[in-house]
Short mmCIF file of C-alpha atoms in Angstrom, two decimals:
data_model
loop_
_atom_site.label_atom_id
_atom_site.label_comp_id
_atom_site.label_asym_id
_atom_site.label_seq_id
_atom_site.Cartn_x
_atom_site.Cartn_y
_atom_site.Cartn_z
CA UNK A 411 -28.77 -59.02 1.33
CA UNK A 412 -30.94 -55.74 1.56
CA UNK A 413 -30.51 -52.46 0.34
CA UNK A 414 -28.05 -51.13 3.40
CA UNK A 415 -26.10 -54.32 3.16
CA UNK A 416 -25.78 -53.43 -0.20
CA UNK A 417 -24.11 -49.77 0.57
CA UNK A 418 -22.05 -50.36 3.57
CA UNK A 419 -20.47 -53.48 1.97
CA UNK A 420 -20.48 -52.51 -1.54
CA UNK A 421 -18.84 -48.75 -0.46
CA UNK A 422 -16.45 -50.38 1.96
CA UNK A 423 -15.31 -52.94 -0.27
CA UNK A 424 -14.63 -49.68 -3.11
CA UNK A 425 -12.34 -47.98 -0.59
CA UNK A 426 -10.15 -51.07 0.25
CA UNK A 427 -10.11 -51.31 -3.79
CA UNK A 428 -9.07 -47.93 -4.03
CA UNK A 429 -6.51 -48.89 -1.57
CA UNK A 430 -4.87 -51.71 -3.52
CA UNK A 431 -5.24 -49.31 -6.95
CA UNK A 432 -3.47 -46.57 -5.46
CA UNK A 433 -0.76 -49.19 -3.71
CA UNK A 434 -0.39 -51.06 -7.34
CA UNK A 435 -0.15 -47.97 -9.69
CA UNK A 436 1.05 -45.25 -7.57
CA UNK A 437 5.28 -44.83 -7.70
CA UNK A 438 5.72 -42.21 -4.90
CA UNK A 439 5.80 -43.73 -1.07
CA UNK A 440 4.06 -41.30 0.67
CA UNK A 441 1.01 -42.00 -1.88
CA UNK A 442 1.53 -46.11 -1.39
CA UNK A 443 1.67 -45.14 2.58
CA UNK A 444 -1.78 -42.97 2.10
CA UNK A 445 -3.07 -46.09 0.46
CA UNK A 446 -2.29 -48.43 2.80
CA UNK A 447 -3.86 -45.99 5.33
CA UNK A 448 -6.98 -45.97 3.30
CA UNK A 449 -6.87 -50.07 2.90
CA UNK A 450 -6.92 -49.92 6.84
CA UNK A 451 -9.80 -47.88 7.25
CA UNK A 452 -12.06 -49.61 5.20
CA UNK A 453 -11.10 -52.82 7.02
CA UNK A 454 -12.32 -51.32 10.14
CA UNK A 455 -15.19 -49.91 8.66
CA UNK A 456 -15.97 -53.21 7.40
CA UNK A 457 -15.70 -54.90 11.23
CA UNK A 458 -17.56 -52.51 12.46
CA UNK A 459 -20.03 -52.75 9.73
CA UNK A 460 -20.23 -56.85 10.30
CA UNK A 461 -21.16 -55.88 14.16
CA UNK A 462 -24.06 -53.45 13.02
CA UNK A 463 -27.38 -54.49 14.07
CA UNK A 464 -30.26 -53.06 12.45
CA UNK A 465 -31.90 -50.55 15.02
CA UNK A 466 -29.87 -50.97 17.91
CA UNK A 467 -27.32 -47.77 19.14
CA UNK A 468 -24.12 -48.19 20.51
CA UNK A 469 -23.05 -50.68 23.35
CA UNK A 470 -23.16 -47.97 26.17
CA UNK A 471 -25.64 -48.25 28.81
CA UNK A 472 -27.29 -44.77 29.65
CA UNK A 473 -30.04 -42.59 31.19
CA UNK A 474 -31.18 -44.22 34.45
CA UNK A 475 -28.86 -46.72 35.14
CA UNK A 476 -27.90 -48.97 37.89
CA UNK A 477 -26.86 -52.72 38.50
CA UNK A 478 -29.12 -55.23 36.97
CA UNK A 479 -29.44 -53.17 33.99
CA UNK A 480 -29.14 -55.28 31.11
CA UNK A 481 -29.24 -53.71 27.72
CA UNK A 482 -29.90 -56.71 25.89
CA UNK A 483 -31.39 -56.78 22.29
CA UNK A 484 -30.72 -52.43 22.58
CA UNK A 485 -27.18 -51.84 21.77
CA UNK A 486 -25.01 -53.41 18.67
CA UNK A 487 -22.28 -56.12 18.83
CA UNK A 488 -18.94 -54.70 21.11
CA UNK A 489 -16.65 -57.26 20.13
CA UNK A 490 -15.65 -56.14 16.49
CA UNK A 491 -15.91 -52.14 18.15
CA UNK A 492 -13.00 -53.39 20.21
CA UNK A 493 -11.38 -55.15 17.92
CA UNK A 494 -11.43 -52.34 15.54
CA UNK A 495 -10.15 -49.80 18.43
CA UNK A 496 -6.86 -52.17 18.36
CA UNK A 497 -6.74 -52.24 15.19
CA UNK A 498 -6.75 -48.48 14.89
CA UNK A 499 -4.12 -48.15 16.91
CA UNK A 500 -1.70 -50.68 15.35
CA UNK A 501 -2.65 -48.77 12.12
CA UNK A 502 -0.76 -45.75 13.69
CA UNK A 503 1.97 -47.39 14.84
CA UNK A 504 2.33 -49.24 11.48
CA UNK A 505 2.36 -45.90 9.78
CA UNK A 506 4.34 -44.07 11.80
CA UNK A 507 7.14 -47.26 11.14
CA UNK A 508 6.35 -47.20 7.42
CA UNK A 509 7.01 -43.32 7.06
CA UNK A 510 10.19 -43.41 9.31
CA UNK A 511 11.45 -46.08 6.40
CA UNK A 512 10.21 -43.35 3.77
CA UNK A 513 12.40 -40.90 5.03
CA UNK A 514 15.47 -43.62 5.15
CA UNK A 515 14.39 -44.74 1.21
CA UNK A 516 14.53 -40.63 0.71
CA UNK A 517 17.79 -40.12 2.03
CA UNK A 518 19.16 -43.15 0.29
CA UNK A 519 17.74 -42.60 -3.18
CA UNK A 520 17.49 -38.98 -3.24
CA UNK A 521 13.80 -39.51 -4.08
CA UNK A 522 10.71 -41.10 -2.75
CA UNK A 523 9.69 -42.29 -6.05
CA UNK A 524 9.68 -46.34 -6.34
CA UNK A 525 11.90 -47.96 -8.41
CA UNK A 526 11.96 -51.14 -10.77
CA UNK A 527 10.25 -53.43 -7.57
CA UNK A 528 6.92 -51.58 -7.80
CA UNK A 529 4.47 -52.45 -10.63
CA UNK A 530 5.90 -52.19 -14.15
CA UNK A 531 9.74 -54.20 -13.95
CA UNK A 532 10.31 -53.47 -17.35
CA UNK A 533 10.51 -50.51 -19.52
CA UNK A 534 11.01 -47.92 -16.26
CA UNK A 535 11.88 -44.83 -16.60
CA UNK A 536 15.18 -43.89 -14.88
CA UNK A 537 14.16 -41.97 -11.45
CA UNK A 538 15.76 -38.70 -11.86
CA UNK A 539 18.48 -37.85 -8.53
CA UNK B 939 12.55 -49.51 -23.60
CA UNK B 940 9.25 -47.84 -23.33
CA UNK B 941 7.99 -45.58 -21.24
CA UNK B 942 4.78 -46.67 -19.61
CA UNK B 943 2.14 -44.35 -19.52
CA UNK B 944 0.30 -43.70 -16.62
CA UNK B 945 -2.68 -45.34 -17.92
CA UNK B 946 -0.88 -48.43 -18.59
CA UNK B 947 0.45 -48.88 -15.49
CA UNK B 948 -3.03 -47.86 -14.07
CA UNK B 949 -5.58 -50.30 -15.67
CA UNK B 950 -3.71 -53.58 -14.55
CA UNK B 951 -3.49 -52.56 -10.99
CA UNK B 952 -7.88 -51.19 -11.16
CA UNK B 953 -8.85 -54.70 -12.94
CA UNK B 954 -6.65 -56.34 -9.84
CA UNK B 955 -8.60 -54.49 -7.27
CA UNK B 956 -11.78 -54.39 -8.19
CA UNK B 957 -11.21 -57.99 -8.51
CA UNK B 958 -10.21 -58.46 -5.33
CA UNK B 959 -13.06 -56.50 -3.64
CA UNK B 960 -15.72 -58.71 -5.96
CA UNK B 961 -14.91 -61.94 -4.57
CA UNK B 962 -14.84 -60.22 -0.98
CA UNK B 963 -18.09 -58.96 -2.05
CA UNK B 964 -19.35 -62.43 -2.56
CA UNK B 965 -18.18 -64.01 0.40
CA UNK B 966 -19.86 -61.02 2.35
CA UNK B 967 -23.03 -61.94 0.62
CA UNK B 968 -23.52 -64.34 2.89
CA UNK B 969 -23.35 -62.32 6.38
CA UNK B 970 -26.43 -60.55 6.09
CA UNK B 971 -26.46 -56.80 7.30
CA UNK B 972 -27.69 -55.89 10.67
CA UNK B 973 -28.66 -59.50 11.63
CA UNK B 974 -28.98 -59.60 15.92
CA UNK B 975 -26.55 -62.53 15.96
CA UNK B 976 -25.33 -61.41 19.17
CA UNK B 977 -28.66 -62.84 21.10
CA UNK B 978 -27.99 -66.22 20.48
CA UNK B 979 -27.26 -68.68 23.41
CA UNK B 980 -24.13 -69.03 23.78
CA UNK B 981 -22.64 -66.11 22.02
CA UNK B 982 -19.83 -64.82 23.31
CA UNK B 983 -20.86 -61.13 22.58
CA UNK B 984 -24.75 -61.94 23.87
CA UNK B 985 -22.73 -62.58 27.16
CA UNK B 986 -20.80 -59.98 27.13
CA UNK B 987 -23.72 -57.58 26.71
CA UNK B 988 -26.08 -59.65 29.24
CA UNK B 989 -23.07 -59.56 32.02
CA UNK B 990 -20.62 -56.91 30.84
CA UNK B 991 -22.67 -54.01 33.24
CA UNK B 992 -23.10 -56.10 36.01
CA UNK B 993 -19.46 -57.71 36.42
CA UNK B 994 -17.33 -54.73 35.35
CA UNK B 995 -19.47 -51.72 36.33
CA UNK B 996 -18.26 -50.47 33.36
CA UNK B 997 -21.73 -48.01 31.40
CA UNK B 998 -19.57 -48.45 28.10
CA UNK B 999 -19.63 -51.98 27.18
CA UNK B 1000 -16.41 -51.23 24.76
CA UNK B 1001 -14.54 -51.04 27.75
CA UNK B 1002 -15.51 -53.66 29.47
CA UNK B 1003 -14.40 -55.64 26.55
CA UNK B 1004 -11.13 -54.00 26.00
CA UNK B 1005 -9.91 -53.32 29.84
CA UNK B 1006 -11.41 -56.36 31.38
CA UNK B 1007 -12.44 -59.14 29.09
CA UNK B 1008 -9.59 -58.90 26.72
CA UNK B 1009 -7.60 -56.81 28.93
CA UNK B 1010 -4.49 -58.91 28.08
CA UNK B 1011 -4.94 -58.52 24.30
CA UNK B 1012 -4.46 -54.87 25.35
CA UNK B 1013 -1.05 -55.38 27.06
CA UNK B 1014 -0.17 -57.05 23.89
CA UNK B 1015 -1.69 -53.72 22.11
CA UNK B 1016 0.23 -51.30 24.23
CA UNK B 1017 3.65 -53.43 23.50
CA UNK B 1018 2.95 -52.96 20.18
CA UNK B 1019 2.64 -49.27 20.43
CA UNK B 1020 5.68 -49.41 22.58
CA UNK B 1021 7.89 -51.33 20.26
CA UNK B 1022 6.98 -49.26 17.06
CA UNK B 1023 7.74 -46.34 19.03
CA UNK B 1024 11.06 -47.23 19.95
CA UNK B 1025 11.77 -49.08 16.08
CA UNK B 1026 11.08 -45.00 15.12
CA UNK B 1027 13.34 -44.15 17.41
CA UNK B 1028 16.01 -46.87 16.43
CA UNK B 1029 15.41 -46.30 12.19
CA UNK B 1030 15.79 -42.40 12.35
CA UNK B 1031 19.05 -42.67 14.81
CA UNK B 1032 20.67 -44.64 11.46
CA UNK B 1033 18.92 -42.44 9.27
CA UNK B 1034 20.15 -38.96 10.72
CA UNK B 1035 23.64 -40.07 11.44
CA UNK B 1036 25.40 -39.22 8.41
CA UNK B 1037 23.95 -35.73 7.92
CA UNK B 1038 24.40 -33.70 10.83
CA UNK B 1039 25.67 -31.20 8.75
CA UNK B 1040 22.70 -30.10 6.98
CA UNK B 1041 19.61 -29.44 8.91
CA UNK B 1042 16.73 -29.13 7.66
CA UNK B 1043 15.24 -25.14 7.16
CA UNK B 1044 12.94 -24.24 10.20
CA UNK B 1045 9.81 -22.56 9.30
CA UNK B 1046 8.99 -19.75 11.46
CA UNK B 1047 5.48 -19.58 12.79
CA UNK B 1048 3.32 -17.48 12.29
CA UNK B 1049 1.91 -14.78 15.14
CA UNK B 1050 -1.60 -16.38 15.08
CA UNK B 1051 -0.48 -19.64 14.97
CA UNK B 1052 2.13 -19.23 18.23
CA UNK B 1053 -0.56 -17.01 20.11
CA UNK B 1054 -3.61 -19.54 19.35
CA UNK B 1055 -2.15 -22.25 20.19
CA UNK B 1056 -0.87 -20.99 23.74
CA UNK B 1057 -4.90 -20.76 24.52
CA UNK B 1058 -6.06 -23.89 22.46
CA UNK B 1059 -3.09 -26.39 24.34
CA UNK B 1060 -4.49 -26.20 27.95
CA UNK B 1061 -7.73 -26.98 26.55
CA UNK B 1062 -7.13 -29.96 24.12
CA UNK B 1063 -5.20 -31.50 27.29
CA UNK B 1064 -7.83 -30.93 29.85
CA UNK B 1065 -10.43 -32.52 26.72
CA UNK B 1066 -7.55 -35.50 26.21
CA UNK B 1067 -7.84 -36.28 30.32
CA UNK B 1068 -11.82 -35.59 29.94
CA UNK B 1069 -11.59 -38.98 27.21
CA UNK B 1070 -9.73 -41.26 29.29
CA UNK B 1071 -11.19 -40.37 32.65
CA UNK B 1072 -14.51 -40.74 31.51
CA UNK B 1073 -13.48 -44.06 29.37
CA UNK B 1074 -16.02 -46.24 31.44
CA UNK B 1075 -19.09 -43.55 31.25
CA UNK B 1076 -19.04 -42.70 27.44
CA UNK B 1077 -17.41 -43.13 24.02
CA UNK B 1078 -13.56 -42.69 24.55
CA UNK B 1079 -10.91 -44.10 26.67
CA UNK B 1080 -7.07 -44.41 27.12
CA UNK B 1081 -5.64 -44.58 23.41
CA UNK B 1082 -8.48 -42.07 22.21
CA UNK B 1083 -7.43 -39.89 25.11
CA UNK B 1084 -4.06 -40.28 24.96
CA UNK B 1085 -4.12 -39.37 21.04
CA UNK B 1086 -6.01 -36.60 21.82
CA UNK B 1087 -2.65 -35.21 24.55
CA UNK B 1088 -0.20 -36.08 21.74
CA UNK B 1089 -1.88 -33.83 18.79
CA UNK B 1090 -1.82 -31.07 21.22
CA UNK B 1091 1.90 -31.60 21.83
CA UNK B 1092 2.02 -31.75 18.27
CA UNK B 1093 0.07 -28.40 17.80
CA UNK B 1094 3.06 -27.31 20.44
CA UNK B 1095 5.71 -28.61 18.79
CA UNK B 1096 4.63 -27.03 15.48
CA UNK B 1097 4.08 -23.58 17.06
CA UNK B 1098 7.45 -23.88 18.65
CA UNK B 1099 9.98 -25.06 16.43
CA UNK B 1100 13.05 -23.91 18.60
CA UNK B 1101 11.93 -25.05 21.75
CA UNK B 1102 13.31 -28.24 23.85
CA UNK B 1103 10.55 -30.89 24.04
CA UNK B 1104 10.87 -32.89 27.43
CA UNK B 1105 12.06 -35.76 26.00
CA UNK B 1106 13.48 -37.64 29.21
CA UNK B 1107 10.77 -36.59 31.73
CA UNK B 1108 8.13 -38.21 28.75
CA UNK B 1109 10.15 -41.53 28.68
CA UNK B 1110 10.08 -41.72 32.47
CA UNK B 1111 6.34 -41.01 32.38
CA UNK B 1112 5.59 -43.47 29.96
CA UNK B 1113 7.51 -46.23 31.31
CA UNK B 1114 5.54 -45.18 34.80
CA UNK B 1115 2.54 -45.64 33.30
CA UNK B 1116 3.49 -48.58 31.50
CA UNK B 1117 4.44 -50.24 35.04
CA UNK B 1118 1.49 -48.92 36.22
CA UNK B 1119 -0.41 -50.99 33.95
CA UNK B 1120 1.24 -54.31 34.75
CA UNK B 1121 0.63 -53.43 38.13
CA UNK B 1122 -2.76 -53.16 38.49
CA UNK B 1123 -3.22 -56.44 36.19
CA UNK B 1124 -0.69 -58.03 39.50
CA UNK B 1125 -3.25 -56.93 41.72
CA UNK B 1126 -5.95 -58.60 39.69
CA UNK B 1127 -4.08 -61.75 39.74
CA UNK B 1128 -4.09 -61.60 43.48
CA UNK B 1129 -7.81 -61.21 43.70
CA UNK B 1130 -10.53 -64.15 44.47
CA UNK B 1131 -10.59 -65.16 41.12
CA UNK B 1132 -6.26 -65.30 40.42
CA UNK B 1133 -6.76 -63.58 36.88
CA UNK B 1134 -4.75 -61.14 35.86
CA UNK B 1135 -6.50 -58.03 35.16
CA UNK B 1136 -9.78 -59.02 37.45
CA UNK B 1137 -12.48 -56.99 38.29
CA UNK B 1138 -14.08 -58.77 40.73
CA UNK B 1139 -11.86 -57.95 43.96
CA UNK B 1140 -12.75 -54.20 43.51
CA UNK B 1141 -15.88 -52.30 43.88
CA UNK B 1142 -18.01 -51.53 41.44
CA UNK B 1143 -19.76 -49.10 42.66
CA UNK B 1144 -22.87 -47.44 41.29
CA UNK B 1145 -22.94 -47.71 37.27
CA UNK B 1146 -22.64 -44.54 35.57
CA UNK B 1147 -20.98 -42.49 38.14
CA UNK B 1148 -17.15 -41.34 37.51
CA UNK B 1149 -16.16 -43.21 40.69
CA UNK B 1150 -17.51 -46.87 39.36
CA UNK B 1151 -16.44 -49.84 37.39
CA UNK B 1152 -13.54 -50.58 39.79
CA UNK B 1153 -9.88 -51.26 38.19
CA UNK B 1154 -11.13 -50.05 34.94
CA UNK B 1155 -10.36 -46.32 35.58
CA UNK B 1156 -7.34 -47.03 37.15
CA UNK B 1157 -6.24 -48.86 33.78
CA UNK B 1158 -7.25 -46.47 31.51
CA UNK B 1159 -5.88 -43.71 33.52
CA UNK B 1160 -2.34 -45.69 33.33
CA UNK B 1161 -2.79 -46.46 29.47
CA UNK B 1162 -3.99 -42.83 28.43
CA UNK B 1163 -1.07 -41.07 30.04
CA UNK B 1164 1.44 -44.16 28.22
CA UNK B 1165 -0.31 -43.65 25.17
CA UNK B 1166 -0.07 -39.89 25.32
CA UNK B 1167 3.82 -39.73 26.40
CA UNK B 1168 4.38 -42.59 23.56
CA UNK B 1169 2.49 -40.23 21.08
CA UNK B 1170 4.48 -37.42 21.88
CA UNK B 1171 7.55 -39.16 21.32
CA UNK B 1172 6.92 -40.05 18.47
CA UNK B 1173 6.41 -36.87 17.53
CA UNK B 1174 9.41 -35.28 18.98
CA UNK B 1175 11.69 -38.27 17.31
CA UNK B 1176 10.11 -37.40 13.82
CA UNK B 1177 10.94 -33.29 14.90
CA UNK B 1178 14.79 -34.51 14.98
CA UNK B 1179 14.84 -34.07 19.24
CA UNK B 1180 15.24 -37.15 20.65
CA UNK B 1181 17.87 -39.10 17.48
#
């Protein structure tokens, strides 16, 4: 793998583990939610990253163009771009679902700190009302 | 018991993760970076790239992808949308039963905020339409457009906490749209080739002009202003309008 490889995958790969850090250690939702958030965005980033092609600019045909233009071994990989533009968007709707359940857990609870089924069963403090 | 530090509950969950992103790491070792894989015969993205101009019409090869080629992983995408949507809907109409009592304390706005965004609203819209009409020509399209409409409703919404939102006339829109959609993938399936969402019936035009690519426009047109009246929904459900 060269040196970019190195970079994009290696940084990408540190955000999703932020991701799963902040979902295992933090207590308050709206932090887990942020994490999850963050896991999804370095999952695109790491699609995307797969499609990269060293050199090559985005999949858009431009300047003088007209049919029989083929802009073969010029533009990157579209497929995971697409992909990822789904994926983006089911991100939203995931997190717009996961913070309407925050504010159900809130009124519930009292709180939006996680109790005993996050990480750490035993020995919990008692979440204050 | 106890209490845990934060530390302690910390160090567990960073060996677990970094973990997790090593042996990721290693299997990504073996996809090397920026490789042209896509030229191969017989790749399915090496033929979308070779034909993707010349069947669709489409300048952005994204969209040819999305709207055309895997236009009916899209429907599936836009149900998706459409179904968290209404589960928001749904979860805060239990949620806000029982306390009717108490609303929550409206912030005032400030005079800046209510003035500026009076002149910045007509704009983001016009720059949300801009996105999705121009989907086929350049980076953009429906969802980014129709994202693009719903912050400025936001923006709205936040400058005017007393006022109304539209709720009905968005629902009406955004089933329209969403109709509108299914639609145009009928008239697809009635083309020469009987797919539904085809290209191939329509013409294409010249490539790169705003009148080109066929259907595609027409698509994104239909899922930028669902994806914009969704959005805003959304946003008026969280405000407490629509429960």
């Amino acid at each position: 793998m060269n040196g970019a490889g190195l970079v994009f995958y290696g940084g990408i790969l540190l955000l999703i583990a932020i991701g799963i850090w902040g979902i295992l250690s933090r207590r308050n939702l709206i932090k887990v939610i942020m994490a999850i958030a963050i896991i999804e965005t370095g999952v695109n980033l790491l699609l995307v990253s797969v499609g990269y092609i060293s050199g090559r600019s985005a999949p858009i045909v431009e300047g003088d163009t007209g049919i029989g233009l083929v802009p073969e071994g010029q533009v990157v990989d579209p497929i995971p771009q697409a992909l990822v533009l789904t994926a983006i968007v089911i991100g939203l709707a995931t997190t717009a679902m996961a913070l309407v359940a925050a504010v159900g857990y809130y009124r519930k609870h009292g709180t939006l700190e996680l109790k005993s089924w996050s990480y750490g069963i035993t020995g919990d403090r008692e979440v204050k009302k | 018991m106890m209490e845990r530090s934060t530390l302690q509950r910390s160090l567990p969950a960073l060996a677990i993760a970094l973990l997790f992103a090593a042996t990721v790491f290693v299997a990504f070792m073996e996809i090397d970076f920026g490789e042209a894989r896509v030229d191969d015969e017989g790749s399915v993205a090496g033929d979308y790239i070779r034909n993707g101009t010349n069947q669709t019409g489409s300048a952005n090869l994204v969209t040819s992808v999305v709207v055309n080629y895997r236009g009916f992983d899209t429907l599936g995408e836009v149900t998706v949308l459409f179904l968290a949507a209404t589960g928001v809907g749904a979860l805060l109409s239990f949620i806000r039963k029982d306390d009717e009592k108490e609303p929550g304390k409206k912030i005032e706005p400030s005079f800046i905020l209510n003035r500026g965004a009076g002149l910045v609203l007509p704009l983001i819209l016009l720059f949300g339409v801009y996105i999705f009409l121009h989907g086929h020509l350049s980076p953009g399209g429906g969802f980014q457009g129709g994202v693009i409409i719903a912050s400025g409703m936001l923006l709205y919404y936040i400058a005017n906490p007393g006022k109304r939102g539209a709720h009905r006339a968005f629902s009406i829109l955004e089933s329209s749209a969403g109709l509108a959609f299914i639609g145009l993938g009928i008239v697809g399936l009635m083309g020469a080739s009987k797919i539904f969402l085809a290209n191939d019936h329509a013409d294409i035009g010249e490539v790169g002009m705003l009148l080109s690519a066929g259907m595609l426009p027409l698509i994104y047109i239909s899922i930028g202003l669902k994806v914009g009246a969704e959005m805003t929904g959304l946003v008026e459900r969280m405000r407490g309008e629509a429960s």
